[in-house]
Coordinates of C-alpha atoms and ligand atoms in Angstrom, one line a residue:
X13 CA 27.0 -24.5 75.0
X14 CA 27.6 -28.3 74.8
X15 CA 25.9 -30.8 72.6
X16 CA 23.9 -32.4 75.1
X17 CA 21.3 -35.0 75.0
X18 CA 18.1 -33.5 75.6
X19 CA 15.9 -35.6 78.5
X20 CA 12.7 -36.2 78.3
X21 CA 10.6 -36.5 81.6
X22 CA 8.3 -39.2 82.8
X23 CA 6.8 -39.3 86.6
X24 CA 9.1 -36.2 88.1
X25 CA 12.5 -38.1 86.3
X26 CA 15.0 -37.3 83.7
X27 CA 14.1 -40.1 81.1
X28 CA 16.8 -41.0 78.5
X29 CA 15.8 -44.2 76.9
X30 CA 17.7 -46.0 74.0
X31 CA 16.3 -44.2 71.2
X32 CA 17.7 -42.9 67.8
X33 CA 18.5 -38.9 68.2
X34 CA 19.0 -36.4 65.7
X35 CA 21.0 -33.7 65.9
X36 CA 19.6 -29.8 66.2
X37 CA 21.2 -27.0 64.6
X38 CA 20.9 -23.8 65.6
X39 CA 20.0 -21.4 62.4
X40 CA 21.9 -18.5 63.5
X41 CA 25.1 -20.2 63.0
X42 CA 23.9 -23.7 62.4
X43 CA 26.1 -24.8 65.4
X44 CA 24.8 -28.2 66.9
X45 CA 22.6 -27.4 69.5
X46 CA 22.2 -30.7 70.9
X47 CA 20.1 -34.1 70.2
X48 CA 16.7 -34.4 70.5
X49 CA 15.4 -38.5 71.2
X50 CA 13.1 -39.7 68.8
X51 CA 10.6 -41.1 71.1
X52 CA 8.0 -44.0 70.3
X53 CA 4.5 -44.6 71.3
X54 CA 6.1 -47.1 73.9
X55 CA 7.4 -44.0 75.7
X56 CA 4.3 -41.9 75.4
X57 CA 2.5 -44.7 77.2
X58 CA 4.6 -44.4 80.2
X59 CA 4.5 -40.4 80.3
X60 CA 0.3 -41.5 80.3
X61 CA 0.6 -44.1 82.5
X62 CA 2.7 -41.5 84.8
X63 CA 0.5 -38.7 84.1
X64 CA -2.8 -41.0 85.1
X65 CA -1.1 -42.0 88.2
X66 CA -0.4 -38.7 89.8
X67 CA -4.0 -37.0 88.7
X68 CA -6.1 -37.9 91.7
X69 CA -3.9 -36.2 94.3
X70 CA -3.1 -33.5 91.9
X71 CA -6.7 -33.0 91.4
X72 CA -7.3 -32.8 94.8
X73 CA -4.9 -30.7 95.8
X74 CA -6.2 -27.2 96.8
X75 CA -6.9 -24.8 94.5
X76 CA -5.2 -22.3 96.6
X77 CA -2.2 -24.9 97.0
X78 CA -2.2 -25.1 93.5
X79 CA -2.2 -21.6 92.9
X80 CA 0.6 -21.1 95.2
X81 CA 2.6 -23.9 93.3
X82 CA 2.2 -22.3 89.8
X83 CA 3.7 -18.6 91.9
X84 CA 6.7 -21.0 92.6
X85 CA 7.4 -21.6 89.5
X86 CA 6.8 -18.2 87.7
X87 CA 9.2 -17.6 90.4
X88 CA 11.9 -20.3 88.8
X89 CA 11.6 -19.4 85.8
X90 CA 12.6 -15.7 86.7
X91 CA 15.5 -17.2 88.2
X92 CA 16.8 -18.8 85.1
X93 CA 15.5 -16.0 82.6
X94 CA 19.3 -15.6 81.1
X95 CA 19.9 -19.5 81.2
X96 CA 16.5 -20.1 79.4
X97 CA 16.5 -16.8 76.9
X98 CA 19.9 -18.2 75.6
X99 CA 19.2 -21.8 74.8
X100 CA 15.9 -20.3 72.9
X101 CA 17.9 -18.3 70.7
X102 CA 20.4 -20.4 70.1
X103 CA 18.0 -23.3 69.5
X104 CA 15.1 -20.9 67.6
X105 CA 16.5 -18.5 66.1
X106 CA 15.3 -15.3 67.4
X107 CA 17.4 -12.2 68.7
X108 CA 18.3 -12.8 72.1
X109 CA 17.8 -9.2 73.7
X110 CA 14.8 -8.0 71.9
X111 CA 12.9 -11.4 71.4
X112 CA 14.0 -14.4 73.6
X113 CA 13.9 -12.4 77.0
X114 CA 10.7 -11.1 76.3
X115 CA 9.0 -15.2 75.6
X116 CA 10.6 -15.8 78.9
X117 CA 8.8 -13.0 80.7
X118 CA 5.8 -14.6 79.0
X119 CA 6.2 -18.1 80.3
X120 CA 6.2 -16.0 83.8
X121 CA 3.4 -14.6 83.1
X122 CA 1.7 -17.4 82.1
X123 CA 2.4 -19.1 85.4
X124 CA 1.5 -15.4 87.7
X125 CA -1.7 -15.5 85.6
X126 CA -2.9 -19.2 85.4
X127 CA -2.2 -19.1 89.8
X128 CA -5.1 -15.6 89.8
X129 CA -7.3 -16.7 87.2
X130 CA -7.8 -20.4 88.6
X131 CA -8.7 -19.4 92.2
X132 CA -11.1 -16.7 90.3
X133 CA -12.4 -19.8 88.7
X134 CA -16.7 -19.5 90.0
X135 CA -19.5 -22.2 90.5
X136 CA -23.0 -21.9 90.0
X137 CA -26.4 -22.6 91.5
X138 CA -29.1 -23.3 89.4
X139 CA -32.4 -23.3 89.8
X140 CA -34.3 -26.3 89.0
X141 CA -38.6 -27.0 89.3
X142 CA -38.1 -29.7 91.7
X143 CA -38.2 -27.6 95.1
X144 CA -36.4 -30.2 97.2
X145 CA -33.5 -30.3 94.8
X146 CA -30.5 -27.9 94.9
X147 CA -28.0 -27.9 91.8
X148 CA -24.8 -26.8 92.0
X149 CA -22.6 -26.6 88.4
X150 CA -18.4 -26.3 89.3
X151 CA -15.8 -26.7 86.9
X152 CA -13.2 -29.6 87.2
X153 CA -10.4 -30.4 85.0
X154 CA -10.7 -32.6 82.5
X155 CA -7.9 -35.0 84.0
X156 CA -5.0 -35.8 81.5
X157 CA -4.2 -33.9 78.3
X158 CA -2.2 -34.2 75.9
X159 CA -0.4 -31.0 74.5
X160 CA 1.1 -30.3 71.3
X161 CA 3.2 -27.2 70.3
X162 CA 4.6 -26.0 67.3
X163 CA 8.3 -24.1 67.7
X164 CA 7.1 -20.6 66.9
X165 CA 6.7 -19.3 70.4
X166 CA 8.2 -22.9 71.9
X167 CA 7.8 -22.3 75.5
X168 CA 5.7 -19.3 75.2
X169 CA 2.6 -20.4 73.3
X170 CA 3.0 -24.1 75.5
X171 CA 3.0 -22.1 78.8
X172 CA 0.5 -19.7 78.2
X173 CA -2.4 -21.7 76.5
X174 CA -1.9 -25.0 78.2
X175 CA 1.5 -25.5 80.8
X176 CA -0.1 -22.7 83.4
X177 CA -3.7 -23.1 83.0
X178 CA -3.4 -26.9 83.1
X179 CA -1.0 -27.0 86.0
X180 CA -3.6 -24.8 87.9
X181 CA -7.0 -26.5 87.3
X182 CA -5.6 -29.9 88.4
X183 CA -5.0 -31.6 84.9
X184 CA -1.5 -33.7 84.5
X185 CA 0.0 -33.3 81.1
X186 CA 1.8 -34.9 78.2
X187 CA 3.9 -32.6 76.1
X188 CA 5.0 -33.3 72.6
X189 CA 7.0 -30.2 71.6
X190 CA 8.0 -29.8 67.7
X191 CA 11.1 -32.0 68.0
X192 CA 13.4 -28.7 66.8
X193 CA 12.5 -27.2 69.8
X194 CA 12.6 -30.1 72.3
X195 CA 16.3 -28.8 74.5
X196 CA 14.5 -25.4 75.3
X197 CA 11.1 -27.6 76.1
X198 CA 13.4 -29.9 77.8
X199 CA 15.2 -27.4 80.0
X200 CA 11.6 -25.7 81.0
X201 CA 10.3 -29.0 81.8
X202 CA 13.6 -29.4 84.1
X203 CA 13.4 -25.9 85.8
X204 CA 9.9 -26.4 86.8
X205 CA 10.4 -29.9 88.4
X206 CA 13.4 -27.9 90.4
X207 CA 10.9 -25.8 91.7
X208 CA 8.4 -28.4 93.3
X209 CA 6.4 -29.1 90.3
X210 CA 4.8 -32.6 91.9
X211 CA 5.6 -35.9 89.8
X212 CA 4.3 -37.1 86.9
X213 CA 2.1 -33.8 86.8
X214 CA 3.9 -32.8 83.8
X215 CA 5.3 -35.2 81.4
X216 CA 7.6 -34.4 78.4
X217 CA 7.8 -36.7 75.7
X218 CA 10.1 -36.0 72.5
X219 CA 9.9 -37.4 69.0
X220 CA 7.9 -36.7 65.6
X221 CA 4.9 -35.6 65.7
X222 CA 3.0 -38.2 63.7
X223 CA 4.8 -40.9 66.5
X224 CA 4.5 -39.0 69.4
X225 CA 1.7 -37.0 69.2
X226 CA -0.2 -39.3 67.4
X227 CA 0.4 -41.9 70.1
X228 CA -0.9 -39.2 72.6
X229 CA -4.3 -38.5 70.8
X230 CA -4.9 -41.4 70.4
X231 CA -4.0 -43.5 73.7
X232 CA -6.9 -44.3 75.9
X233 CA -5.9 -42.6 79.3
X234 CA -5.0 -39.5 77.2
X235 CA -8.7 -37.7 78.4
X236 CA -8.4 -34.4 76.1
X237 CA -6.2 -32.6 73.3
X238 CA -5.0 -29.6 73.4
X239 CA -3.3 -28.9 70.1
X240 CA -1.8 -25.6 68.7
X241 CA 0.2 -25.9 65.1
X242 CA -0.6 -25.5 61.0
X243 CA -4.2 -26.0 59.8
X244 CA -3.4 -29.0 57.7
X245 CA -1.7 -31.0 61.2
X246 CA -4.6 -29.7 62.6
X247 CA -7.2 -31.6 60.5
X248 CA -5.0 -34.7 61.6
X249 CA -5.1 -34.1 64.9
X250 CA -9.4 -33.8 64.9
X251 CA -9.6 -37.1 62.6
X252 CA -7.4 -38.5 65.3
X253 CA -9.3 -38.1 68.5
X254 CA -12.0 -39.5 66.5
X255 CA -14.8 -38.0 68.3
X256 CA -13.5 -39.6 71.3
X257 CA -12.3 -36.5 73.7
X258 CA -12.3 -32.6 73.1
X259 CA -9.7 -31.0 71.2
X260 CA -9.4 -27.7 71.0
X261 CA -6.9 -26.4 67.8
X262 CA -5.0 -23.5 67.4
X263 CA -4.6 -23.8 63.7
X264 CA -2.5 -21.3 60.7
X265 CA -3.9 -17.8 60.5
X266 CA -3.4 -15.0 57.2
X267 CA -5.5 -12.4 58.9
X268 CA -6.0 -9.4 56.8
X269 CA -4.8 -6.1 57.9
X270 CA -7.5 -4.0 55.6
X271 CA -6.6 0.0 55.1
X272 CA -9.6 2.1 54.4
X273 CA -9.0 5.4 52.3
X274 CA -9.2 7.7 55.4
X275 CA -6.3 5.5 57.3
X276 CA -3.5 7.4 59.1
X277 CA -1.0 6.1 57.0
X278 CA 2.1 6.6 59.4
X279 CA 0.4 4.6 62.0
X280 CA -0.8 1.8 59.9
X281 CA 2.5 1.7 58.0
X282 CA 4.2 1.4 61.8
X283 CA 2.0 -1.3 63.0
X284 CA 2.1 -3.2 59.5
X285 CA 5.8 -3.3 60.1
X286 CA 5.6 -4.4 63.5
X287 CA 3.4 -7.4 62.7
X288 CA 5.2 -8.2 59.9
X289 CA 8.6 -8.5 61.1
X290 CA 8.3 -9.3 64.9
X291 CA 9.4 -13.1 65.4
X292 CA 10.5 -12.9 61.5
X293 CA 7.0 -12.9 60.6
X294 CA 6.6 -16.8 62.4
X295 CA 3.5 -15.6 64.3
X296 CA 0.3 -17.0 63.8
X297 CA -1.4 -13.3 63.4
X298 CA 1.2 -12.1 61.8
X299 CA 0.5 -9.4 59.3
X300 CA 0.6 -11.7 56.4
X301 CA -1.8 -10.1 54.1
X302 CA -2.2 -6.2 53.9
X303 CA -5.4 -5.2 52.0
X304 CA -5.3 -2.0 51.3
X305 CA -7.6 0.5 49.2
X306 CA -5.9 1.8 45.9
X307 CA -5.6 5.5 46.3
X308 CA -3.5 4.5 49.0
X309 CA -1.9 1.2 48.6
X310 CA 1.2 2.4 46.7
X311 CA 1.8 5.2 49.9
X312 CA 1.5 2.7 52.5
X313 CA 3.7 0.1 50.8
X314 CA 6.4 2.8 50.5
X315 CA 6.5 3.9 54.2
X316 CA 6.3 -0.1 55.6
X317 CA 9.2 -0.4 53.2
X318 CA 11.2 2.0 54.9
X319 CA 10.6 0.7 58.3
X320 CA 11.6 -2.4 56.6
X321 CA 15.1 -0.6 55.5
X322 CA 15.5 -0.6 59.1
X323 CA 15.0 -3.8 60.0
X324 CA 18.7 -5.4 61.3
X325 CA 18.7 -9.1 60.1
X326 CA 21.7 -10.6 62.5
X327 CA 23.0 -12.9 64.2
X328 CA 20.2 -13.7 67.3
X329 CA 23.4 -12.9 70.0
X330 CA 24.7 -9.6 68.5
X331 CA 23.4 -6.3 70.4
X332 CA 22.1 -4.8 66.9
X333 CA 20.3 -7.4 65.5
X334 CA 16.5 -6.5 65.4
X335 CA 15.1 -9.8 63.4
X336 CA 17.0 -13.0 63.3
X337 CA 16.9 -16.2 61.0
X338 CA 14.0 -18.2 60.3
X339 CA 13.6 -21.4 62.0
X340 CA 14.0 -24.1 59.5
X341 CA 16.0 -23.5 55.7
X342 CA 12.4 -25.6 54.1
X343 CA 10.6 -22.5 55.7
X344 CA 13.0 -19.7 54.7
X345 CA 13.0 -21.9 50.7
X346 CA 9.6 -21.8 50.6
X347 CA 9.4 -17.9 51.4
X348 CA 11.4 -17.5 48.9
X349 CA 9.4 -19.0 46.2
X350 CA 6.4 -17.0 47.5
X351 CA 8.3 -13.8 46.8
X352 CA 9.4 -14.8 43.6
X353 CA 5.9 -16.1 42.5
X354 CA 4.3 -13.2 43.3
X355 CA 7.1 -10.8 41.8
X356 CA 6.8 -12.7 38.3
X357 CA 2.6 -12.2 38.8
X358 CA 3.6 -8.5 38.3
X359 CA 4.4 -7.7 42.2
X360 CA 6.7 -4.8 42.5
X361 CA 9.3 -5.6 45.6
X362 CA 10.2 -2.3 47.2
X363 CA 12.4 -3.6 50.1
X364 CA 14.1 -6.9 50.3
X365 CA 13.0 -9.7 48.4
X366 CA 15.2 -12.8 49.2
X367 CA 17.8 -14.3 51.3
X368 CA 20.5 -12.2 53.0
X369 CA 23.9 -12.4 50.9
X370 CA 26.7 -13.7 53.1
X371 CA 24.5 -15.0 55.9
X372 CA 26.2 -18.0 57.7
X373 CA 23.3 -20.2 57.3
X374 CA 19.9 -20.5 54.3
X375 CA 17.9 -19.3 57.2
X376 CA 18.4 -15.4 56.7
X377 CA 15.1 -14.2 54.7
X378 CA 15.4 -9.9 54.2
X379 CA 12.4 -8.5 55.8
X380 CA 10.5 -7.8 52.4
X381 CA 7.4 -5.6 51.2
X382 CA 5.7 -6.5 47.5
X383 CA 3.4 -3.8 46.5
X384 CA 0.3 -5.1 43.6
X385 CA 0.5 -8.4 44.9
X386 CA -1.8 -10.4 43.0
X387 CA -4.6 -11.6 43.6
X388 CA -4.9 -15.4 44.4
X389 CA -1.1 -16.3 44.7
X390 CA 0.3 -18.0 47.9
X391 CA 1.5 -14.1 49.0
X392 CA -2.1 -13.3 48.9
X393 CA -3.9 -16.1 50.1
X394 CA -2.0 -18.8 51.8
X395 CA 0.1 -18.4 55.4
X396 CA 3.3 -17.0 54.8
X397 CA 5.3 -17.2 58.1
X398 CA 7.8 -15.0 56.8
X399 CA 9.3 -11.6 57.3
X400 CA 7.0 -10.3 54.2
X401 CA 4.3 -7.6 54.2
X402 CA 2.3 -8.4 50.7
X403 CA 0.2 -5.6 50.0
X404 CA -3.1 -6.6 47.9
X405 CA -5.2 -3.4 46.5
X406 CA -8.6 -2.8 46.0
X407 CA -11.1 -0.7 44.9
X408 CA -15.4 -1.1 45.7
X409 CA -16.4 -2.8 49.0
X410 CA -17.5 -5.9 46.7
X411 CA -13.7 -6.7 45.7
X412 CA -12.6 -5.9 49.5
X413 CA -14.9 -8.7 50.6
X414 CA -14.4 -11.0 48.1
X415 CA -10.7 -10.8 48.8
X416 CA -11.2 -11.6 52.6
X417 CA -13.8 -14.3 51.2
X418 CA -11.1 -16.4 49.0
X419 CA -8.6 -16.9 51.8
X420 CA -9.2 -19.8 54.5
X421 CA -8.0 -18.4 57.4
X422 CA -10.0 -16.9 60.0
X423 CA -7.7 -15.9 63.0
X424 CA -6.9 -12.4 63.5
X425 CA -7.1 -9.4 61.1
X426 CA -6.7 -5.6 61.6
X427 CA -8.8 -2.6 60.0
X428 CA -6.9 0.9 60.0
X429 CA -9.2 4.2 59.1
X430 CA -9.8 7.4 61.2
X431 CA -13.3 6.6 61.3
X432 CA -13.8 4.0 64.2
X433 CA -17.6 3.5 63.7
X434 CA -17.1 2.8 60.0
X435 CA -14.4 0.4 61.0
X436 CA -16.5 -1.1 64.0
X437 CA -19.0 -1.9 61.8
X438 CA -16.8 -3.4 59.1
X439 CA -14.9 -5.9 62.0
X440 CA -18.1 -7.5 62.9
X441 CA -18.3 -8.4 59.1
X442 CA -15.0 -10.3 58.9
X443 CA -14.8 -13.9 60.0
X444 CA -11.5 -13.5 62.4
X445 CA -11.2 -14.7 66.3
X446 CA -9.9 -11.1 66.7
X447 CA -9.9 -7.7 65.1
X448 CA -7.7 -4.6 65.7
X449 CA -8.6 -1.4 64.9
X450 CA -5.4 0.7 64.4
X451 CA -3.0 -1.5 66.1
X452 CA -1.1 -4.3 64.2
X453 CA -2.9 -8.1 63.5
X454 CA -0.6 -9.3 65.7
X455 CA -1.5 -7.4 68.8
X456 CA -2.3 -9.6 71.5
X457 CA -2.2 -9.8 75.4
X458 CA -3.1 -13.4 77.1
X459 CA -6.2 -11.9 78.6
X460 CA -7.9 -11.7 74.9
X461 CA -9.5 -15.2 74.0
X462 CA -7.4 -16.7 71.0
X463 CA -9.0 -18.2 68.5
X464 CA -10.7 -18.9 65.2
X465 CA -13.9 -17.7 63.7
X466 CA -15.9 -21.2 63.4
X467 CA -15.6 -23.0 59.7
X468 CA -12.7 -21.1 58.5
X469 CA -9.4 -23.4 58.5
X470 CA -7.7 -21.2 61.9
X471 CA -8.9 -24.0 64.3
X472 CA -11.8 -23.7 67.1
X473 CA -11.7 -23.2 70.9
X474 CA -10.1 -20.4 72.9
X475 CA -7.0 -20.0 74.7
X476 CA -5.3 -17.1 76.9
X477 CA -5.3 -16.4 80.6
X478 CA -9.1 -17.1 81.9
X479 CA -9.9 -18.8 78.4
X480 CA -7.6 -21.3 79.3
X481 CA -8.6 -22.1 82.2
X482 CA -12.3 -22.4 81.4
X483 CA -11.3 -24.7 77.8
X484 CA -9.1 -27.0 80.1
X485 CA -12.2 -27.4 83.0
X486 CA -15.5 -29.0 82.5
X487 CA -18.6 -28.6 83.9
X488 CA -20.1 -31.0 86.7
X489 CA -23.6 -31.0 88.1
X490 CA -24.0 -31.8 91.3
X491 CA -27.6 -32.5 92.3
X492 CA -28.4 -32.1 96.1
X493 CA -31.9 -33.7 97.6
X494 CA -32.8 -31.5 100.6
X495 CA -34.6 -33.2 103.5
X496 CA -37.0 -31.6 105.1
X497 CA -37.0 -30.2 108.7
X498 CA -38.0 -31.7 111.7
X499 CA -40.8 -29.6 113.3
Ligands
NAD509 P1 3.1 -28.2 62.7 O1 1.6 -28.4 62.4 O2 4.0 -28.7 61.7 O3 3.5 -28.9 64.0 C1 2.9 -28.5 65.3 C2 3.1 -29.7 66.2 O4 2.4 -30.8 65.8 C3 4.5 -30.1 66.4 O5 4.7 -30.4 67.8 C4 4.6 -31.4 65.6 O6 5.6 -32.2 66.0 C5 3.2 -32.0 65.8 N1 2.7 -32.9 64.8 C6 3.0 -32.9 63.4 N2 2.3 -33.8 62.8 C7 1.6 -34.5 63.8 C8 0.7 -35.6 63.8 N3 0.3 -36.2 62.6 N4 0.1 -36.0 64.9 C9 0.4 -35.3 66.1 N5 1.3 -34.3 66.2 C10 1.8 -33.9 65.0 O7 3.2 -26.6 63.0 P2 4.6 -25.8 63.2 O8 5.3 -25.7 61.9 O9 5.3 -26.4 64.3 O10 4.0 -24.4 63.7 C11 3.6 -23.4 62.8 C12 2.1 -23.4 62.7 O11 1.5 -23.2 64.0 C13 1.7 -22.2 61.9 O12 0.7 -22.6 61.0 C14 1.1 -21.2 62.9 O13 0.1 -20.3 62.4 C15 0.5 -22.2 63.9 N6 0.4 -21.5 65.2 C16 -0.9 -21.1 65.6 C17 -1.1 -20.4 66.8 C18 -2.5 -20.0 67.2 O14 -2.6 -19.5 68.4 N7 -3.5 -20.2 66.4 C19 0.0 -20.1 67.6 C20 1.3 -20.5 67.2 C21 1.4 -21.2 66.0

């Protein structure tokens, strides 16, 4: 793949504008990628000002025309799922067969899904006491957003919470991708406008966060914020808008997955695994946090550790490789550290612990299980976004819940135990936007509203499929006087 110069896009265009770059590595093999342009508020006000421009007719577009537009591009992306799945793994980091195909099929989804759920989209009409008035409530879009993604699911996450269900209610969009990230954000943007996308309906602006993004919040014809990325950006992101427009954040997550005594261990220790080591353990539910009752703690630690024996950490373009690098070397240090701090607490490590020997690059972090994690240390209670499964024991219902108490988070967790009443009863307790019952923290389908559990530090609002579509509309009244008839 050549170094290229990754475009931005303003009004429908290709926009390269004399602007510092910085080169992009690839983790795998740490191979330039290509340059990313460090964009400056002076180019976010043209994405707005293009953006702006093109929302009335957008808006007004049918729905059904709009639907049909969003099939179109599903349809494109399809077409370039090879193209696209390559430059994600090269540029990301994750295995090309078993990881980077399957965010593609996402993005397609995304599209297929925003196109039904928007002309599924319903109006109301209320009743009010005034008998010559009729009230009708629709949803409109909110007019133009501005998007911000983190690099975990790059085009995935974008497409599915904001890219489709934006396109399809009639907003226009600015998108600040995490800059590591911005070729495959760039090439997406590209394939779409091949397929029809109208101009200026979807702007892509590259750069810092704190310059670009900030500059999007923050400019006046920016009307909303749709933000998904770490709790602590997210606080920035909410003091930013100021009050001014909605934002809705999709913030950091360290769910706990909690094992009762009475748990099928096999299963648990299966979907433990799997939400521990899918995407390297850089999801936002990840299985980060495994609390799990004594008398069986030690067991369950010992069977995730064998399925994490089996984990193959590789290079993201070899046939065999089941987990690849980490994105960034800062994330795979600080990993690292959280192992070790937890290992001189008195953690025992039972499979991995460290960086890969050999690897060609600092990104290569050994999926890892630490059994008697304790209590209080980052492992325990702060977001790992690593391939680790920390496993935290317990022993009374009082510790249990003072251990899901002490950690911030409050995205997804999971609850394993044969008895599904007990277990039903103990999920309405947690403070999580979702809870599995025996099925992996991770577990999710676009169709299940994403989101946090209000005051913890996971971010508010809801995304997915319909959820989408509903956070990115607001509600208009439309008050009708009747006249009345002639006799
Ligand atoms: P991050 O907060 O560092 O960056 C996210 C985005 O914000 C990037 O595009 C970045 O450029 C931008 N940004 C950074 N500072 C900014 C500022 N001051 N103003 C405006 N924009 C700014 O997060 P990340 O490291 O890219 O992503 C990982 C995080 O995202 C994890 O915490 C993960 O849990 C979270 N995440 C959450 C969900 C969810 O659905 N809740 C989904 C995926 C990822």
């Amino acid at each position: 793949m050549t170094a290229e110069t990754f475009p931005m896009y303003v009004g429908g265009a290709a926009y390269t504008p004399d602007r510092p770059t910085r080169e992009v590595r690839g983790p795998g093999d740490g191979a330039v990628v290509g340059h990313v342009l460090m964009g400056t508020a002076e180019d976010v006000d043209r994405a707005v000002t293009a953006a702006r421009a093109a929302a009335p007719a957008h808006r007004r577009t049918p729905v059904f025309e709009r639907a049909e537009l969003c099939r179109r591009l599903a349809d494109a992306v399809a077409a370039e799922k090879e193209d696209l799945a390559a430059r994600l793994a090269a540029e990301h980091g994750k295995p090309f067969h078993t990881e980077a195909r399957g965010e593609i099929d996402a993005v397609v989804t995304a599209f297929r899904d925003a196109a039904d759920h928007v002309v599924s989209l319903r109006s109301e009409s209320i009743a009010v006491r005034d008998p010559a008035k009729r009230v009708l409530v629709q949803r409109r879009p909110r007019g133009v957003y501005s998007v911000i993604t983190p690099w975990n699911f790059p085009i995935g996450v974008a497409s599915i919470y904001y890219l489709g269900p934006g396109i399809a209610t009639g907003n226009t969009l600015v998108w600040t991708p995490a800059p590591s990230v911005a070729g495959i954000a760039s090439r997406l943007t590209a394939v779409l406008h091949e397929a029809g996308l109208p101009d200026g309906v979807l702007n892509l602006v590259t750069g810092e966060g704190p310059v670009v993004g900030n500059a999007a919040i923050t400019h006046p014809g920016v009307n909303a914020v749709g933000f998904t990325g770490s709790t602590a950006t997210g606080y920035l992101i909410a003091e930013a808008a100021g009050g001014r427009k909605p934002v809705q954040l999709e913030l950091g997550g360290n769910g706990p997955s909690i094992v009762l005594p009475d748990a099928d261990l096999d299963l648990a220790a299966a979907a433990i695994a799997n939400g521990s080591f899918s995407n390297a353990g850089q999801i936002c539910t990840s299985t980060e946090r495994v609390l799990a009752h004594a008398s069986v703690a030690t067991e369950l630690a010992e069977r995730v550790a064998a399925h994490a024996r089996d984990v193959v950490l590789g290079d993201p373009f070899s046939d065999s490789t089941t987990m690849g690098p980490l994105h960034t070397a800062d994330l795979a240090k600080r990993v690292c550290a959280q192992i070790d701090e937890a290992a001189a607490g008195g953690g025992r490590i039972l499979a991995g612990g460290g960086r890969q020997a050999g690897a060609p690059t600092e990104h290569y972090v050994e999926a890892t299980v630490v059994d008697t994690v304790p209590h209080g240390c980052d492992l325990d209670v702060a977001e790992t976004f690593g391939p680790v499964t920390p496993v935290v024991h317990w022993n009374t219902v009082e510790e249990l819940h003072a251990l899901v108490a002490a950690s911030e988070f409050g995205l997804s967790g999971a609850i394993f135990s044969r008895d599904v009443g007990r277990a039903f009863a103990l999920a309405e307790e947690l403070p999580c936007g979702i809870v599995n019952l025996n099925e992996a923290s991770s577990y999710w389908e676009p169709n299940i509203p994403a989101g946090g559990a209000a005051g913890t530090g996971s971010g508010y609002g809801r995304t997915g499929g319909p959820w989408s579509v509903e956070e990115m509309t607001e509600q208009q009244a439309i008050v009708l006087r009747t006249a009345p008839l002639e006799s």
